[in-house]
Amino acid sequence: MTPKTVLITGASSGIGRALALEYAKAGAKVALVARRIESLNEVAQEVRALGGEPLVLVADVTKSETVHKAVGDAIATFGGLDMVIANAGVGGTKHAKEISWAFSEQMIDANVNGAVATLVSAIPHMVERGSGQLVGVSSIAGLRALPNSAVYSASKAALSTFLEAIRIDLRATGVKVTDVQPGFVTTPMTDKNTFKMPFKWPVEKAAKVITERLQKAPSVIAFPWPLVTALRFARLLPNALYDRLVSAADPRGL
Ligand SMILES: NC(=O)c1ccc[n+]([C@@H]2O[C@H](COP(=O)([O-])OP(=O)(O)OC[C@H]3O[C@@H](n4cnc5c(N)ncnc54)[C@H](OP(=O)(O)O)[C@@H]3O)[C@@H](O)[C@H]2O)c1
């Protein structure tokens, strides 16, 4: 199932932009949502050049009413939405001793409240038509807490749990829910990182894999497999052993 109409938050750069270009190649109508209008306009030009139909919608996902309006505008303009991807998010690492409330609040607002506002805005529309795909971009950092990533790991774990719960609730409605859990991907977000990022993928590869796998609407899309396997295994470890191992490996800020 390839969507003919898709809305993507965080479409002005990185993974969101790359996903928009993948769907443009398939001739989709793509609603591009983010705060920076100049970047969105550039992505819109690329979408058009690849054969897609862009719709630029400026919205700050931390302001729920603007997200709600963006989703409504896309539905009205395209005549419906086959897929909504809550991808917008912010990254950043901080040791527990350095976390401020302002740092926590902006991250949870964008990564949790912003994603939830996006998805809940689309649920009534998709349930009413009995079809559609809701997608959230969380992270493998939500699988188990990582050093210096208390807020980021917690925000992504919250989003993954939210996605799992709506997947269960919407089971009989025809609406599919997918949790995308990337490892490190080369984007402006990770360009700022100075630490080692094992198995980092180019953004084009990540977008290709995500869009290909989304055709089957699985409950989870997680990559790359060595990190996913390690973190899934880590969930089975006793806390004392996990704490010691992860402190030694220190894979910060996924
Ligand atoms: N890159 C990785 O290694 C990696 C790994 C795992 C998960 N992820 C997740 O993937 C998603 C995309 O990240 P990325 O790596 O592509 O980062 P990025 O290049 O920095 O892109 C982030 C996008 O989110 C948008 N955004 C941020 N805050 C927003 C807000 N309040 N309202 C609207 N849009 C907002 C930004 O647009 P504006 O600034 O124009 O608003 C931008 O388009 C994030 O949720 C991230 O946590 C990334």
XYZ file of N, CA, C and O in Angstrom, residues 22-221:
800
model
N 10.872 10.669 -1.184
C 10.534 9.289 -1.584
C 9.078 9.213 -2.057
O 8.783 8.610 -3.085
N 8.173 9.823 -1.295
C 6.755 9.769 -1.690
C 6.494 10.609 -2.941
O 5.615 10.282 -3.740
N 7.287 11.676 -3.122
C 7.150 12.491 -4.340
C 7.473 11.653 -5.575
O 6.790 11.751 -6.597
N 8.497 10.799 -5.457
C 8.886 9.947 -6.596
C 7.744 9.036 -7.012
O 7.636 8.640 -8.155
N 6.894 8.686 -6.043
C 5.745 7.810 -6.339
C 4.529 8.636 -6.770
O 3.433 8.101 -6.925
N 4.711 9.953 -6.938
C 3.631 10.808 -7.442
C 2.611 11.209 -6.388
O 1.493 11.633 -6.726
N 2.992 11.117 -5.108
C 2.023 11.416 -4.045
C 1.812 12.920 -3.847
O 2.646 13.737 -4.236
N 0.674 13.230 -3.251
C 0.435 14.588 -2.756
C 1.009 14.616 -1.337
O 0.626 13.781 -0.507
N 1.932 15.553 -1.095
C 2.657 15.540 0.175
C 2.493 16.868 0.914
O 2.929 17.915 0.419
N 1.873 16.825 2.084
C 1.761 18.017 2.930
C 3.014 18.108 3.789
O 3.344 17.172 4.539
N 3.721 19.226 3.665
C 5.015 19.417 4.329
C 4.818 20.359 5.510
O 4.504 21.541 5.317
N 5.033 19.854 6.705
C 4.769 20.639 7.917
C 6.067 20.870 8.697
O 6.823 19.930 8.941
N 6.319 22.113 9.070
C 7.438 22.483 9.962
C 7.318 23.977 10.243
O 6.350 24.614 9.822
N 8.328 24.551 10.933
C 8.256 25.986 11.262
C 8.946 26.852 10.217
O 8.528 27.953 9.965
N 10.014 26.373 9.589
C 10.829 27.231 8.701
C 10.280 27.218 7.278
O 10.488 26.263 6.528
N 9.599 28.302 6.929
C 8.914 28.344 5.615
C 9.890 28.305 4.437
O 9.613 27.655 3.428
N 11.067 28.949 4.568
C 12.008 28.960 3.429
C 12.454 27.524 3.121
O 12.500 27.116 1.962
N 12.777 26.781 4.171
C 13.221 25.391 3.957
C 12.078 24.549 3.396
O 12.282 23.710 2.516
N 10.867 24.781 3.899
C 9.715 24.028 3.387
C 9.495 24.325 1.906
O 9.196 23.417 1.119
N 9.658 25.604 1.525
C 9.477 25.970 0.113
C 10.521 25.293 -0.771
O 10.229 24.878 -1.892
N 11.745 25.163 -0.254
C 12.790 24.467 -1.027
C 12.432 22.986 -1.201
O 12.565 22.432 -2.289
N 11.950 22.367 -0.119
C 11.560 20.950 -0.209
C 10.371 20.820 -1.176
O 10.303 19.873 -1.975
N 9.459 21.785 -1.131
C 8.290 21.746 -2.031
C 8.731 21.750 -3.493
O 8.183 21.008 -4.324
N 9.757 22.555 -3.796
C 10.276 22.595 -5.183
C 10.841 21.227 -5.579
O 10.632 20.753 -6.690
N 11.568 20.610 -4.638
C 12.149 19.287 -4.915
C 11.045 18.253 -5.121
O 11.125 17.396 -5.990
N 9.997 18.338 -4.291
C 8.872 17.403 -4.403
C 8.233 17.536 -5.782
O 7.974 16.540 -6.473
N 8.015 18.785 -6.211
C 7.380 19.034 -7.512
C 8.261 18.498 -8.641
O 7.776 17.857 -9.572
N 9.574 18.737 -8.522
C 10.507 18.288 -9.571
C 10.510 16.771 -9.717
O 10.769 16.239 -10.795
N 10.195 16.072 -8.623
C 10.204 14.598 -8.662
C 8.847 14.016 -9.064
O 8.672 12.803 -9.123
N 7.870 14.877 -9.280
C 6.561 14.379 -9.743
C 5.488 14.350 -8.670
O 4.373 13.879 -8.910
N 5.809 14.873 -7.485
C 4.807 14.919 -6.421
C 4.082 16.253 -6.410
O 4.439 17.179 -7.129
N 3.031 16.323 -5.570
C 2.281 17.583 -5.443
C 2.434 18.073 -4.003
O 1.852 17.496 -3.082
N 3.243 19.142 -3.783
C 3.482 19.585 -2.406
C 2.416 20.543 -1.897
O 1.786 21.258 -2.674
N 2.257 20.544 -0.591
C 1.418 21.546 0.085
C 2.208 21.988 1.319
O 2.478 21.175 2.212
N 2.613 23.246 1.338
C 3.409 23.754 2.459
C 2.479 24.250 3.563
O 1.599 25.075 3.322
N 2.676 23.731 4.767
C 1.858 24.129 5.913
C 2.791 24.465 7.077
O 3.436 23.565 7.632
N 2.866 25.737 7.408
C 3.747 26.142 8.507
C 3.027 25.881 9.826
O 1.897 26.336 10.028
N 3.675 25.123 10.690
C 3.074 24.857 12.005
C 4.168 24.495 13.002
O 5.167 23.874 12.646
N 3.945 24.913 14.233
C 4.815 24.518 15.335
C 4.082 23.392 16.066
O 2.999 23.619 16.616
N 4.667 22.200 16.061
C 3.944 21.054 16.629
C 3.718 21.181 18.139
O 2.893 20.467 18.702
N 4.465 22.092 18.782
C 4.247 22.264 20.226
C 3.007 23.121 20.502
O 2.616 23.270 21.653
N 2.429 23.679 19.448
C 1.174 24.445 19.596
C 0.076 23.620 18.947
O -0.101 23.636 17.718
N -0.661 22.894 19.778
C -1.566 21.861 19.257
C -2.587 22.406 18.260
O -2.935 21.742 17.290
N -3.035 23.666 18.477
C -4.071 24.189 17.574
C -3.525 24.388 16.156
O -4.247 24.178 15.175
N -2.222 24.719 16.027
C -1.664 24.920 14.679
C -1.465 23.566 13.974
O -1.612 23.468 12.762
N -1.157 22.534 14.746
C -1.012 21.195 14.151
C -2.378 20.700 13.696
O -2.524 20.145 12.599
N -3.371 20.906 14.562
C -4.739 20.475 14.256
C -5.202 21.157 12.958
O -5.789 20.522 12.082
N -4.892 22.449 12.843
C -5.285 23.207 11.647
C -4.541 22.666 10.417
O -5.134 22.509 9.342
N -3.257 22.373 10.568
C -2.477 21.856 9.432
C -3.058 20.537 8.923
O -3.212 20.336 7.716
N -3.390 19.649 9.848
C -3.973 18.351 9.447
C -5.316 18.591 8.743
O -5.591 18.019 7.680
N -6.129 19.481 9.296
C -7.434 19.806 8.687
C -7.270 20.418 7.308
O -7.997 20.060 6.367
N -6.305 21.318 7.155
C -6.063 21.960 5.850
C -5.621 20.926 4.803
O -6.026 21.000 3.639
N -4.768 19.993 5.232
C -4.299 18.965 4.286
C -5.466 18.076 3.853
O -5.606 17.747 2.667
N -6.310 17.704 4.801
C -7.474 16.856 4.472
C -8.397 17.602 3.493
O -8.846 17.052 2.488
N -8.611 18.893 3.768
C -9.508 19.686 2.911
C -8.902 19.861 1.511
O -9.599 19.728 0.499
N -7.613 20.118 1.433
C -6.969 20.367 0.127
C -6.833 19.099 -0.701
O -7.079 19.096 -1.900
N -6.425 18.004 -0.043
C -6.182 16.746 -0.773
C -7.442 15.881 -0.881
O -7.445 14.857 -1.557
N -8.470 16.236 -0.137
C -9.679 15.401 -0.122
C -9.531 14.189 0.789
O -10.311 13.242 0.708
N -8.516 14.195 1.650
C -8.311 13.090 2.602
C -6.820 12.869 2.806
O -5.998 13.429 2.089
N -6.479 12.084 3.828
C -5.076 11.734 4.066
C -4.958 10.222 4.244
O -5.627 9.626 5.088
N -4.097 9.597 3.415
C -3.855 8.151 3.548
C -2.850 7.865 4.656
O -2.863 6.791 5.247
N -1.939 8.820 4.871
C -0.868 8.570 5.854
C -0.481 9.866 6.563
O -0.441 10.926 5.923
N -0.254 9.775 7.855
C 0.262 10.914 8.621
C 1.524 10.445 9.344
O 1.497 9.433 10.065
N 2.623 11.156 9.119
C 3.897 10.780 9.758
C 4.291 11.860 10.760
O 4.637 12.988 10.381
N 4.220 11.521 12.049
C 4.650 12.434 13.118
C 6.151 12.237 13.295
O 6.594 11.338 14.031
N 6.903 13.044 12.569
C 8.358 12.878 12.529
C 9.101 14.014 13.229
O 10.217 13.827 13.709
N 8.486 15.198 13.312
C 9.169 16.362 13.894
C 9.689 16.029 15.287
O 8.997 15.380 16.083
N 10.892 16.470 15.556
C 11.439 16.211 16.884
C 12.745 16.948 17.066
O 13.315 17.480 16.112
N 13.193 17.002 18.304
C 14.468 17.635 18.607
C 15.346 16.639 19.360
O 14.841 15.748 20.046
N 16.657 16.794 19.204
C 17.596 15.901 19.877
C 18.444 16.677 20.873
O 18.244 17.882 21.081
N 19.393 15.995 21.456
C 20.305 16.656 22.393
C 20.599 15.769 23.573
O 19.724 15.037 24.037
N 21.856 15.827 24.023
C 22.254 15.016 25.170
C 22.648 15.932 26.329
O 23.157 17.037 26.104
N 22.385 15.456 27.538
C 22.804 16.179 28.748
C 22.932 15.183 29.890
O 22.091 14.294 30.022
N 23.970 15.364 30.658
C 24.128 14.552 31.862
C 23.043 14.946 32.865
O 22.607 16.114 32.881
N 22.619 13.991 33.668
C 21.540 14.255 34.643
C 21.824 15.488 35.498
O 20.909 16.239 35.845
N 23.107 15.726 35.802
C 23.452 16.874 36.676
C 23.219 18.207 35.969
O 23.162 19.246 36.601
N 23.113 18.156 34.614
C 23.009 19.412 33.836
C 21.629 19.659 33.249
O 21.414 20.672 32.573
N 20.685 18.735 33.481
C 19.374 18.902 32.834
C 18.599 20.030 33.511
O 18.403 20.014 34.723
N 18.154 20.989 32.697
C 17.299 22.057 33.232
C 15.857 21.758 32.849
O 15.593 20.952 31.942
N 14.926 22.443 33.524
C 13.526 22.255 33.177
C 13.258 22.753 31.757
O 12.527 22.112 30.983
N 13.888 23.877 31.366
C 13.665 24.428 30.016
C 14.087 23.411 28.948
O 13.384 23.221 27.951
N 15.228 22.749 29.175
C 15.714 21.735 28.225
C 14.705 20.586 28.122
O 14.339 20.150 27.024
N 14.223 20.125 29.285
C 13.277 18.997 29.305
C 11.972 19.375 28.642
O 11.421 18.620 27.841
N 11.487 20.571 28.989
C 10.156 20.976 28.530
C 10.097 21.081 27.004
O 9.172 20.572 26.373
N 11.129 21.724 26.398
C 11.074 21.899 24.936
C 11.186 20.550 24.232
O 10.559 20.326 23.201
N 11.946 19.632 24.822
C 12.106 18.326 24.164
C 10.836 17.491 24.289
O 10.381 16.870 23.313
N 10.240 17.494 25.475
C 9.014 16.710 25.657
C 7.858 17.339 24.870
O 7.039 16.631 24.272
N 7.840 18.665 24.815
C 6.804 19.356 24.023
C 6.874 18.944 22.557
O 5.847 18.670 21.937
N 8.064 18.928 21.995
C 8.194 18.591 20.566
C 8.052 17.084 20.334
O 7.263 16.652 19.488
N 8.798 16.281 21.101
C 8.886 14.847 20.792
C 7.663 14.048 21.256
O 7.327 13.035 20.651
N 7.036 14.495 22.344
C 5.871 13.756 22.841
C 4.585 14.509 22.493
O 3.776 14.037 21.689
N 4.421 15.711 23.053
C 3.154 16.434 22.830
C 2.940 16.750 21.354
O 1.810 16.653 20.850
N 4.023 17.129 20.655
C 3.905 17.468 19.230
C 3.471 16.269 18.402
O 2.609 16.378 17.520
N 4.083 15.122 18.686
C 3.735 13.908 17.926
C 2.310 13.451 18.256
O 1.534 13.088 17.366
N 1.970 13.501 19.533
C 0.617 13.078 19.937
C -0.429 14.013 19.323
O -1.454 13.562 18.790
N -0.151 15.327 19.342
C -1.105 16.292 18.759
C -1.310 16.006 17.274
O -2.440 16.068 16.765
N -0.239 15.662 16.582
C -0.321 15.365 15.146
C -1.187 14.132 14.909
O -2.096 14.135 14.067
N -0.907 13.084 15.657
C -1.598 11.808 15.419
C -3.070 11.878 15.828
O -3.943 11.416 15.085
N -3.347 12.484 16.983
C -4.762 12.528 17.415
C -5.593 13.422 16.497
O -6.798 13.214 16.360
N -4.946 14.404 15.842
C -5.688 15.251 14.897
C -6.185 14.431 13.708
O -7.187 14.784 13.089
N -5.459 13.365 13.371
C -5.814 12.577 12.179
C -6.694 11.372 12.487
O -7.319 10.812 11.579
N -6.744 10.952 13.752
C -7.471 9.711 14.081
C -8.954 9.767 13.665
O -9.429 8.846 12.984
N -9.709 10.821 14.011
C -11.141 10.796 13.660
C -11.365 10.674 12.151
O -12.242 9.916 11.712
N -10.556 11.371 11.369
C -10.678 11.319 9.904
C -10.435 9.906 9.384
O -11.202 9.388 8.563
N -9.383 9.272 9.876
C -9.040 7.933 9.369
C -10.049 6.889 9.848
O -10.425 5.988 9.101
N -10.482 7.029 11.094
C -11.477 6.070 11.620
C -12.774 6.199 10.821
O -13.398 5.199 10.464
N -13.156 7.427 10.504
C -14.408 7.648 9.766
C -14.348 6.981 8.385
O -15.312 6.367 7.944
N -13.187 7.061 7.733
C -13.122 6.433 6.403
C -12.709 4.968 6.467
O -12.699 4.277 5.449
N -12.340 4.505 7.660
C -12.034 3.083 7.848
C -10.726 2.646 7.224
O -10.520 1.457 6.946
N -9.804 3.590 7.029
C -8.487 3.242 6.478
C -7.493 4.357 6.773
O -7.888 5.466 7.130
N -6.221 4.034 6.572
C -5.172 5.033 6.773
C -4.035 4.474 7.598
O -4.160 3.419 8.226
N -2.920 5.197 7.551
C -1.734 4.784 8.317
C -1.252 5.927 9.181
O -1.000 7.032 8.677
N -1.110 5.659 10.459
C -0.539 6.623 11.405
C 0.877 6.151 11.723
O 1.079 4.992 12.108
N 1.830 7.056 11.564
C 3.236 6.678 11.746
C 3.897 7.663 12.700
O 3.718 8.881 12.574
N 4.640 7.148 13.640
C 5.416 8.011 14.532
C 6.887 7.659 14.402
O 7.237 6.478 14.300
N 7.741 8.688 14.380
C 9.180 8.416 14.343
C 9.715 8.589 15.762
O 9.850 9.715 16.259
N 9.961 7.456 16.412
C 10.526 7.510 17.764
C 12.037 7.301 17.633
O 12.689 8.027 16.888
N 12.588 6.297 18.275
C 14.036 6.043 18.164
C 14.351 4.751 18.896
O 13.629 4.364 19.831
N 15.436 4.101 18.501
C 15.858 2.946 19.288
C 16.353 3.395 20.669
O 16.486 2.579 21.567
N 16.572 4.715 20.828
C 16.945 5.243 22.150
C 15.806 5.088 23.151
O 16.020 5.242 24.354
N 14.596 4.791 22.659
C 13.467 4.570 23.568
C 13.384 3.132 24.067
O 12.576 2.822 24.937
N 14.233 2.250 23.498
C 14.149 0.836 23.895
C 14.687 0.601 25.302
O 14.168 -0.206 26.062
N 15.807 1.267 25.609
C 16.332 1.284 26.986
C 17.042 2.609 27.183
O 17.595 3.164 26.231
N 17.044 3.116 28.399
C 17.656 4.429 28.654
C 19.150 4.395 28.337
O 19.834 3.404 28.605
N 19.610 5.494 27.745
C 21.033 5.605 27.395
C 21.681 6.701 28.219
O 21.014 7.651 28.638
N 23.007 6.630 28.434
C 23.682 7.664 29.231
C 23.517 9.039 28.602
O 23.530 9.159 27.363
N 23.364 10.048 29.405
C 23.250 11.446 28.964
C 22.018 11.708 28.089
O 21.962 12.706 27.375
N 21.068 10.796 28.111
C 19.902 10.914 27.226
C 18.604 10.739 27.996
O 17.625 10.231 27.429
N 18.580 11.151 29.251
C 17.387 10.897 30.080
C 16.127 11.434 29.414
O 15.132 10.720 29.267
N 16.164 12.689 28.972
C 14.937 13.302 28.430
C 14.642 12.734 27.044
O 13.499 12.393 26.736
N 15.673 12.610 26.221
C 15.441 12.105 24.857
C 14.933 10.661 24.904
O 13.925 10.332 24.258
N 15.610 9.794 25.650
C 15.179 8.394 25.740
C 13.753 8.310 26.287
O 12.927 7.552 25.771
N 13.471 9.111 27.309
C 12.123 9.077 27.912
C 11.083 9.565 26.920
O 9.988 8.994 26.815
N 11.421 10.616 26.147
C 10.439 11.154 25.189
C 10.140 10.130 24.106
O 8.986 9.970 23.685
N 11.151 9.403 23.666
C 10.935 8.429 22.596
C 10.232 7.172 23.124
O 9.430 6.563 22.424
N 10.539 6.787 24.377
C 9.827 5.652 24.979
C 8.344 5.995 25.140
O 7.462 5.165 24.898
N 8.068 7.251 25.521
C 6.669 7.680 25.679
C 5.941 7.606 24.341
O 4.812 7.112 24.261
N 6.597 8.074 23.285
C 5.961 8.045 21.964
C 5.722 6.598 21.515
O 4.647 6.267 21.003
N 6.715 5.725 21.736
C 6.544 4.319 21.343
C 5.374 3.681 22.088
O 4.585 2.930 21.502
N 5.255 3.983 23.366
C 4.151 3.397 24.143
C 2.810 3.952 23.668
O 1.823 3.210 23.559
N 2.774 5.238 23.349
C 1.547 5.840 22.817
C 1.151 5.134 21.504
O -0.017 4.773 21.305
N 2.127 4.937 20.628
C 1.848 4.301 19.335
C 1.348 2.870 19.525
O 0.426 2.429 18.843
N 1.952 2.161 20.475
C 1.516 0.784 20.733
C 0.063 0.766 21.215
O -0.758 -0.050 20.776
N -0.257 1.707 22.088
C -1.620 1.744 22.656
C -2.660 2.096 21.591
O -3.720 1.460 21.520
N -2.360 3.080 20.720
C -3.374 3.416 19.703
C -3.464 2.298 18.659
O -4.523 2.074 18.088
N -2.358 1.589 18.462
C -2.412 0.446 17.528
C -3.416 -0.600 18.039
O -4.220 -1.122 17.264
N -3.371 -0.836 19.334
C -4.293 -1.817 19.929
C -5.730 -1.295 19.827
O -6.633 -1.997 19.381
N -5.928 -0.032 20.218
C -7.283 0.539 20.210
C -7.903 0.569 18.818
O -9.111 0.400 18.668
N -7.058 0.801 17.799
C -7.592 1.009 16.442
C -7.610 -0.272 15.610
O -7.919 -0.240 14.420
N -7.321 -1.398 16.259
C -7.165 -2.675 15.550
C -8.325 -2.996 14.614
O -8.136 -3.423 13.491
N -9.532 -2.763 15.083
C -10.707 -3.181 14.305
C -11.236 -2.076 13.397
O -12.287 -2.218 12.791
N -10.493 -0.971 13.280
C -11.031 0.175 12.527
C -10.512 0.263 11.092
O -11.005 1.083 10.317
N -9.499 -0.534 10.764
C -8.886 -0.425 9.436
C -7.735 0.568 9.404
O -7.075 0.719 8.382
N -7.494 1.246 10.522
C -6.385 2.209 10.589
C -5.157 1.489 11.147
O -5.211 0.865 12.201
N -4.046 1.578 10.405
C -2.804 0.914 10.818
C -1.886 1.897 11.528
O -1.889 3.094 11.214
N -1.094 1.377 12.465
C -0.178 2.236 13.234
C 1.228 1.639 13.190
O 1.399 0.442 13.450
N 2.210 2.453 12.851
C 3.601 1.986 12.798
C 4.508 2.899 13.615
O 4.441 4.119 13.500
N 5.359 2.266 14.411
C 6.374 2.969 15.198
C 7.716 2.803 14.484
O 8.250 1.698 14.406
N 8.259 3.901 13.948
C 9.564 3.845 13.284
C 10.640 4.176 14.311
O 10.625 5.251 14.915
N 11.568 3.247 14.503
C 12.619 3.403 15.518
C 13.988 3.409 14.831
O 14.629 2.373 14.694
N 14.444 4.593 14.382
C 15.757 4.616 13.724
C 16.903 4.572 14.732
O 16.774 5.019 15.873
N 18.051 4.060 14.249
C 19.327 4.266 14.949
C 19.894 5.579 14.437
O 19.142 6.476 14.049
N 21.221 5.705 14.399
C 21.816 6.969 13.928
C 21.625 7.136 12.422
O 21.897 6.217 11.647
N 21.174 8.322 12.040
C 20.980 8.676 10.629
C 21.654 10.035 10.425
O 21.552 10.914 11.298
N 22.330 10.207 9.286
C 23.013 11.481 9.017
C 22.005 12.571 8.672
O 21.352 12.518 7.626
N 21.833 13.521 9.573
C 20.896 14.648 9.384
C 21.481 15.852 10.146
O 22.431 15.695 10.935
N 20.897 17.035 9.982
C 21.367 18.176 10.784
C 21.344 17.873 12.290
O 22.176 18.396 13.034
N 20.422 16.999 12.738
C 20.370 16.663 14.166
C 21.641 15.950 14.623
O 22.225 16.295 15.654
N 22.095 14.977 13.857
C 23.277 14.211 14.273
C 24.585 14.885 13.835
O 25.640 14.564 14.371
N 24.476 15.831 12.878
C 25.692 16.561 12.459
C 26.313 17.304 13.643
O 27.516 17.569 13.661
N 25.476 17.636 14.644
C 25.985 18.390 15.808
C 26.742 17.491 16.787
O 27.474 17.977 17.643
N 26.534 16.172 16.684
C 27.126 15.259 17.671
C 28.628 15.109 17.473
O 29.090 14.979 16.336
N 29.348 15.110 18.584
C 30.800 14.966 18.490
C 31.233 13.553 18.894
O 32.384 13.188 18.734
N 30.299 12.752 19.417
C 30.659 11.397 19.869
C 30.497 10.393 18.726
O 29.916 10.711 17.671
N 30.996 9.183 18.941
C 30.931 8.130 17.923
C 29.492 7.674 17.719
O 28.756 7.484 18.688
N 29.086 7.503 16.463
C 27.720 7.045 16.171
C 27.808 5.767 15.333
O 27.885 5.832 14.098
N 27.807 4.610 16.002
C 28.008 3.355 15.268
C 26.857 3.065 14.300
O 25.706 3.379 14.583
N 27.202 2.468 13.173
C 26.228 2.020 12.159
C 25.346 3.178 11.653
O 24.164 2.993 11.412
N 25.937 4.376 11.538
C 25.136 5.525 11.082
C 24.763 5.336 9.603
O 25.608 5.005 8.788
N 23.487 5.561 9.309
C 22.999 5.396 7.934
C 22.873 6.751 7.234
O 22.452 7.741 7.871
N 23.113 6.792 5.907
C 22.762 7.996 5.143
C 21.243 8.178 5.183
O 20.496 7.186 5.215
N 20.798 9.421 5.138
C 19.365 9.687 5.288
C 18.549 9.109 4.125
O 17.409 8.663 4.315
N 19.152 9.067 2.936
C 18.418 8.533 1.769
C 18.126 7.039 1.977
O 17.037 6.564 1.640
N 19.119 6.323 2.543
C 18.926 4.890 2.799
C 17.825 4.681 3.837
O 16.960 3.825 3.685
N 17.865 5.508 4.881
C 16.840 5.386 5.933
C 15.448 5.626 5.345
O 14.512 4.861 5.619
N 15.314 6.667 4.522
C 13.990 6.990 3.961
C 13.509 5.885 3.030
O 12.322 5.547 3.011
N 14.422 5.308 2.268
C 14.049 4.231 1.341
C 13.556 3.006 2.120
O 12.522 2.424 1.803
N 14.308 2.646 3.153
C 13.933 1.472 3.960
C 12.591 1.721 4.664
O 11.711 0.855 4.689
N 12.431 2.915 5.221
C 11.182 3.218 5.941
C 9.987 3.150 4.980
O 8.974 2.498 5.272
N 10.094 3.801 3.815
C 8.946 3.831 2.894
C 8.653 2.441 2.324
O 7.493 2.072 2.165
N 9.719 1.669 2.058
C 9.482 0.297 1.551
C 8.763 -0.541 2.601
O 7.786 -1.218 2.311
N 9.251 -0.457 3.844
C 8.645 -1.300 4.896
C 7.244 -0.812 5.260
O 6.387 -1.606 5.651
N 7.012 0.485 5.129
C 5.666 1.006 5.470
C 4.588 0.455 4.542
O 3.410 0.458 4.889
N 4.989 -0.034 3.368
C 3.984 -0.593 2.447
C 3.231 -1.743 3.079
O 2.092 -2.010 2.737
N 3.891 -2.450 4.010
C 3.221 -3.582 4.671
C 2.634 -3.183 6.019
O 2.110 -4.030 6.751
N 2.741 -1.918 6.365
C 2.200 -1.394 7.622
C 2.523 -2.276 8.837
O 1.619 -2.685 9.575
N 3.828 -2.559 9.075
C 4.175 -3.358 10.262
C 3.987 -2.523 11.530
O 3.893 -1.289 11.449
N 3.936 -3.164 12.676
C 3.760 -2.402 13.915
C 5.037 -1.621 14.260
O 4.957 -0.522 14.810
N 6.196 -2.183 13.919
C 7.469 -1.510 14.230
C 8.420 -1.630 13.041
O 8.502 -2.688 12.413
N 9.123 -0.536 12.745
C 10.239 -0.575 11.794
C 11.454 -0.080 12.572
O 11.478 1.075 13.009
